[in-house]
């Protein structure tokens, strides 16, 4: 029965939120910043100093073992390698100081009150966290949509008198002279974006994190997605840090580790236009302190509310129950580094997907997210005049009810008439939409008088608005993605045979698994979940062998297929580009600019209708999918390093299948 294992999303009780800015608006910020701060720590520990921590790292068995190993391999004296390790640690380590935290508490209070209407936090989540921090080593895993995220996390934990986290930050922040040092003093430790085969670096880094975690000095915080999502969709999780924090548990050095997913949802993202430009290939500004002050113009804007949801702590022990045999770690001494076995890698990967999925499920969606989805669909339907406010409101109420049936965590104020909810959303996002004569449309026309622009420049300036809107629409995709894959599968299959529909669903799901968070190996489960939701909302009837669409189901199916359409068309065009335009010497580096040129040409002739395919994120994901499916290969070594070798026959057939022209490739092994 498909309902098994799907808790009815409507019944899921969500915690209540408290606005932490309310108190800040009524009492002194200085008193708040200087108040007595005494967080409870793990097993009542006394916190250790930064220098004690460094000593522990430098004397750890694992580091000494690797230093000897590197010394033998390179013939360098151990003292030299030891001092190299000290230099790495010096560059990396945090120097958490309460005075800096107090400075941030004061300044951020001023900034947040100016920028945001409210910062809402689920209090029950905070209470759960308070309890957990005292009982187990804790890893905080916030979603990552903005630079604000980690300042916000520390600010909230300080507000609630919780232990401040140590935070993994990218090296690029260290370049911001003053700010970099201040971040370091407020708990950030800095890591290189990639450290290839550098054994010494990897060991210093992993020992540093593990010692902090094992001894419970502070919660360790990092972003599972590895980098900010420019598209507001969750990114495929990166496993490096998760492997490190799981290690002490797997080796039996701690009894358990609590992983706490945190979902941060912004009603309006500070970097919205910046991200859109970045996705269109207009380079991003380097992180610099002066850039930060130029960003002060931002302070005169209103960014609505933020919701921060601290999820249910997930125990590493319960994730591993029945899945991991930890006795394999008894065979070698703990301090000898070893590559995790395939079973362990699968386990960590699966855990990462589950954690990102729970981040997604607790993202609070604002009404604007639904409006952005509807406005994009209206705009693509060639609706030149825009849509009447009344019609948009009717569509929004319909979509609100549908999302709730699908279990979306929607923050739609029910005590206010829908027309008011819609108009206040539109006015908050007036940089993206305009309302004139009772009609709403995206703000695509350049200001008056229109500057002289080439058609290409005009297209790119339109694209900035479309991609900004799409980043809000993307926030609701996780609610609909499984059902949208099923709707598109039904659309592409001629009959109503369940097995054929499942094959088409599996094909699409596999194709888009770099684009959305779809847990490896869970296609049958996802198919059942999609069937369950569409039966529950009276769109489908699912029988043993057949899937039938009800009379009232057509509107929902049309909405769902059009949500996936830009991605389908984008991937199809990437395939076409590779077959028609790709030269022998096309490298991965040249791929995005070349595809962009190809897409711009086809958008200008009107052959392509979705401007959002210009997003470099979609183009890179499509390439990643083709590499994963073996339709394109990346050559290694020598002069050909990074050159793409295209299997034209396979790419062609993928393009056809995406266009629904052919039955899906050989039925997949999984039978229903």
PDB file of C-alpha atoms in Angstrom, residues 275-397:
ATOM      1  CA  UNK A 275      22.966  35.443  -8.091  1.00  0.00           C
ATOM      2  CA  UNK A 276      21.041  35.963 -11.314  1.00  0.00           C
ATOM      3  CA  UNK A 277      23.979  37.849 -12.834  1.00  0.00           C
ATOM      4  CA  UNK A 278      26.366  35.172 -11.685  1.00  0.00           C
ATOM      5  CA  UNK A 279      24.265  32.452 -13.332  1.00  0.00           C
ATOM      6  CA  UNK A 280      24.293  34.473 -16.551  1.00  0.00           C
ATOM      7  CA  UNK A 281      28.084  34.676 -16.495  1.00  0.00           C
ATOM      8  CA  UNK A 282      28.485  38.224 -15.281  1.00  0.00           C
ATOM      9  CA  UNK A 283      31.398  37.585 -12.894  1.00  0.00           C
ATOM     10  CA  UNK A 284      30.808  37.789  -9.128  1.00  0.00           C
ATOM     11  CA  UNK A 285      32.610  40.457  -7.140  1.00  0.00           C
ATOM     12  CA  UNK A 286      35.533  39.151  -5.065  1.00  0.00           C
ATOM     13  CA  UNK A 287      34.792  39.065  -1.350  1.00  0.00           C
ATOM     14  CA  UNK A 288      36.218  42.297   0.010  1.00  0.00           C
ATOM     15  CA  UNK A 289      35.511  44.486   2.994  1.00  0.00           C
ATOM     16  CA  UNK A 290      34.987  47.568   0.837  1.00  0.00           C
ATOM     17  CA  UNK A 291      32.424  45.602  -1.156  1.00  0.00           C
ATOM     18  CA  UNK A 292      30.611  45.034   2.087  1.00  0.00           C
ATOM     19  CA  UNK A 293      30.313  48.755   2.715  1.00  0.00           C
ATOM     20  CA  UNK A 294      29.183  49.406  -0.829  1.00  0.00           C
ATOM     21  CA  UNK A 295      26.467  46.919  -0.001  1.00  0.00           C
ATOM     22  CA  UNK A 296      25.144  49.496   2.462  1.00  0.00           C
ATOM     23  CA  UNK A 297      22.660  50.677  -0.128  1.00  0.00           C
ATOM     24  CA  UNK A 298      20.983  47.348   0.627  1.00  0.00           C
ATOM     25  CA  UNK A 299      20.232  48.676   4.112  1.00  0.00           C
ATOM     26  CA  UNK A 300      17.571  51.021   2.798  1.00  0.00           C
ATOM     27  CA  UNK A 301      15.529  48.101   1.406  1.00  0.00           C
ATOM     28  CA  UNK A 302      12.927  45.903   3.090  1.00  0.00           C
ATOM     29  CA  UNK A 303      13.655  42.175   3.001  1.00  0.00           C
ATOM     30  CA  UNK A 304      10.535  40.868   4.745  1.00  0.00           C
ATOM     31  CA  UNK A 305      10.836  38.059   7.242  1.00  0.00           C
ATOM     32  CA  UNK A 306      13.205  35.139   7.852  1.00  0.00           C
ATOM     33  CA  UNK A 307      12.092  31.806   9.275  1.00  0.00           C
ATOM     34  CA  UNK A 308      14.654  29.554  10.917  1.00  0.00           C
ATOM     35  CA  UNK A 309      13.533  26.030  11.754  1.00  0.00           C
ATOM     36  CA  UNK A 310      15.769  23.844  13.922  1.00  0.00           C
ATOM     37  CA  UNK A 311      14.827  20.306  12.897  1.00  0.00           C
ATOM     38  CA  UNK A 312      14.578  17.128  14.930  1.00  0.00           C
ATOM     39  CA  UNK A 313      18.123  15.989  15.843  1.00  0.00           C
ATOM     40  CA  UNK A 314      19.054  12.900  13.807  1.00  0.00           C
ATOM     41  CA  UNK A 315      21.143  10.320  15.631  1.00  0.00           C
ATOM     42  CA  UNK A 316      24.085   8.870  13.675  1.00  0.00           C
ATOM     43  CA  UNK A 317      23.529   5.711  15.691  1.00  0.00           C
ATOM     44  CA  UNK A 318      19.964   5.267  14.504  1.00  0.00           C
ATOM     45  CA  UNK A 319      20.955   6.018  10.875  1.00  0.00           C
ATOM     46  CA  UNK A 320      23.609   3.276  11.081  1.00  0.00           C
ATOM     47  CA  UNK A 321      21.315   0.762  12.820  1.00  0.00           C
ATOM     48  CA  UNK A 322      21.316  -2.440  10.776  1.00  0.00           C
ATOM     49  CA  UNK A 323      23.205  -0.737   7.926  1.00  0.00           C
ATOM     50  CA  UNK A 324      26.777  -0.501   9.098  1.00  0.00           C
ATOM     51  CA  UNK A 325      28.900  -3.171  10.709  1.00  0.00           C
ATOM     52  CA  UNK A 326      31.276  -1.092  12.812  1.00  0.00           C
ATOM     53  CA  UNK A 327      33.450  -4.079  13.747  1.00  0.00           C
ATOM     54  CA  UNK A 328      35.350  -3.570  10.453  1.00  0.00           C
ATOM     55  CA  UNK A 329      37.077  -0.647  12.207  1.00  0.00           C
ATOM     56  CA  UNK A 330      38.564  -2.910  14.875  1.00  0.00           C
ATOM     57  CA  UNK A 331      41.004  -4.460  12.449  1.00  0.00           C
ATOM     58  CA  UNK A 332      43.481  -1.566  12.257  1.00  0.00           C
ATOM     59  CA  UNK A 333      44.590   0.906  14.932  1.00  0.00           C
ATOM     60  CA  UNK A 334      42.380   3.986  14.944  1.00  0.00           C
ATOM     61  CA  UNK A 335      45.157   6.402  14.151  1.00  0.00           C
ATOM     62  CA  UNK A 336      46.052   4.780  10.828  1.00  0.00           C
ATOM     63  CA  UNK A 337      44.120   6.638   8.119  1.00  0.00           C
ATOM     64  CA  UNK A 338      42.153   4.418   5.740  1.00  0.00           C
ATOM     65  CA  UNK A 339      39.828   4.999   2.852  1.00  0.00           C
ATOM     66  CA  UNK A 340      36.183   4.348   3.781  1.00  0.00           C
ATOM     67  CA  UNK A 341      34.792   1.132   2.269  1.00  0.00           C
ATOM     68  CA  UNK A 342      32.079   1.311  -0.394  1.00  0.00           C
ATOM     69  CA  UNK A 343      29.449   0.336   2.181  1.00  0.00           C
ATOM     70  CA  UNK A 344      30.450   3.240   4.415  1.00  0.00           C
ATOM     71  CA  UNK A 345      30.481   5.667   1.470  1.00  0.00           C
ATOM     72  CA  UNK A 346      26.965   4.590   0.488  1.00  0.00           C
ATOM     73  CA  UNK A 347      25.832   4.966   4.083  1.00  0.00           C
ATOM     74  CA  UNK A 348      27.252   8.502   4.392  1.00  0.00           C
ATOM     75  CA  UNK A 349      25.811   9.482   1.007  1.00  0.00           C
ATOM     76  CA  UNK A 350      22.380   8.136   1.913  1.00  0.00           C
ATOM     77  CA  UNK A 351      22.497   9.961   5.276  1.00  0.00           C
ATOM     78  CA  UNK A 352      23.438  13.210   3.510  1.00  0.00           C
ATOM     79  CA  UNK A 353      20.446  12.936   1.163  1.00  0.00           C
ATOM     80  CA  UNK A 354      18.098  12.248   4.081  1.00  0.00           C
ATOM     81  CA  UNK A 355      19.429  15.283   5.945  1.00  0.00           C
ATOM     82  CA  UNK A 356      19.082  17.619   2.948  1.00  0.00           C
ATOM     83  CA  UNK A 357      15.587  16.282   2.377  1.00  0.00           C
ATOM     84  CA  UNK A 358      14.614  17.141   5.940  1.00  0.00           C
ATOM     85  CA  UNK A 359      16.110  20.622   5.462  1.00  0.00           C
ATOM     86  CA  UNK A 360      13.842  20.997   2.430  1.00  0.00           C
ATOM     87  CA  UNK A 361      10.740  19.747   4.205  1.00  0.00           C
ATOM     88  CA  UNK A 362      11.118  22.302   6.998  1.00  0.00           C
ATOM     89  CA  UNK A 363      11.685  25.282   4.709  1.00  0.00           C
ATOM     90  CA  UNK A 364       8.920  27.789   5.354  1.00  0.00           C
ATOM     91  CA  UNK A 365       7.389  28.888   2.055  1.00  0.00           C
ATOM     92  CA  UNK A 366       6.008  32.406   1.691  1.00  0.00           C
ATOM     93  CA  UNK A 367       3.040  33.267  -0.579  1.00  0.00           C
ATOM     94  CA  UNK A 368       5.430  34.980  -3.034  1.00  0.00           C
ATOM     95  CA  UNK A 369       6.977  31.600  -3.861  1.00  0.00           C
ATOM     96  CA  UNK A 370       3.614  30.465  -5.276  1.00  0.00           C
ATOM     97  CA  UNK A 371       3.076  33.770  -7.083  1.00  0.00           C
ATOM     98  CA  UNK A 372       6.517  33.529  -8.715  1.00  0.00           C
ATOM     99  CA  UNK A 373       5.651  30.042 -10.016  1.00  0.00           C
ATOM    100  CA  UNK A 374       2.354  31.294 -11.479  1.00  0.00           C
ATOM    101  CA  UNK A 375       3.801  34.484 -12.971  1.00  0.00           C
ATOM    102  CA  UNK A 376       6.593  32.558 -14.713  1.00  0.00           C
ATOM    103  CA  UNK A 377       4.074  30.129 -16.189  1.00  0.00           C
ATOM    104  CA  UNK A 378       1.817  32.992 -17.362  1.00  0.00           C
ATOM    105  CA  UNK A 379       4.765  34.838 -18.837  1.00  0.00           C
ATOM    106  CA  UNK A 380       5.955  31.803 -20.813  1.00  0.00           C
ATOM    107  CA  UNK A 381       2.429  31.187 -22.062  1.00  0.00           C
ATOM    108  CA  UNK A 382       3.030  34.390 -24.043  1.00  0.00           C
ATOM    109  CA  UNK A 383       0.745  36.492 -21.859  1.00  0.00           C
ATOM    110  CA  UNK A 384       2.034  39.887 -23.040  1.00  0.00           C
ATOM    111  CA  UNK A 385      -0.404  42.048 -21.085  1.00  0.00           C
ATOM    112  CA  UNK A 386       0.161  40.332 -17.786  1.00  0.00           C
ATOM    113  CA  UNK A 387      -2.505  38.682 -15.675  1.00  0.00           C
ATOM    114  CA  UNK A 388      -5.430  40.335 -13.870  1.00  0.00           C
ATOM    115  CA  UNK A 389      -4.832  40.679 -10.142  1.00  0.00           C
ATOM    116  CA  UNK A 390      -8.138  38.858  -9.434  1.00  0.00           C
ATOM    117  CA  UNK A 391      -7.126  35.943 -11.684  1.00  0.00           C
ATOM    118  CA  UNK A 392      -3.700  35.754 -10.071  1.00  0.00           C
ATOM    119  CA  UNK A 393      -5.343  35.710  -6.628  1.00  0.00           C
ATOM    120  CA  UNK A 394      -7.703  32.902  -7.694  1.00  0.00           C
ATOM    121  CA  UNK A 395      -4.773  30.879  -9.072  1.00  0.00           C
ATOM    122  CA  UNK A 396      -2.745  31.544  -5.925  1.00  0.00           C
ATOM    123  CA  UNK A 397      -5.544  30.284  -3.639  1.00  0.00           C
TER     124      UNK A 397
END
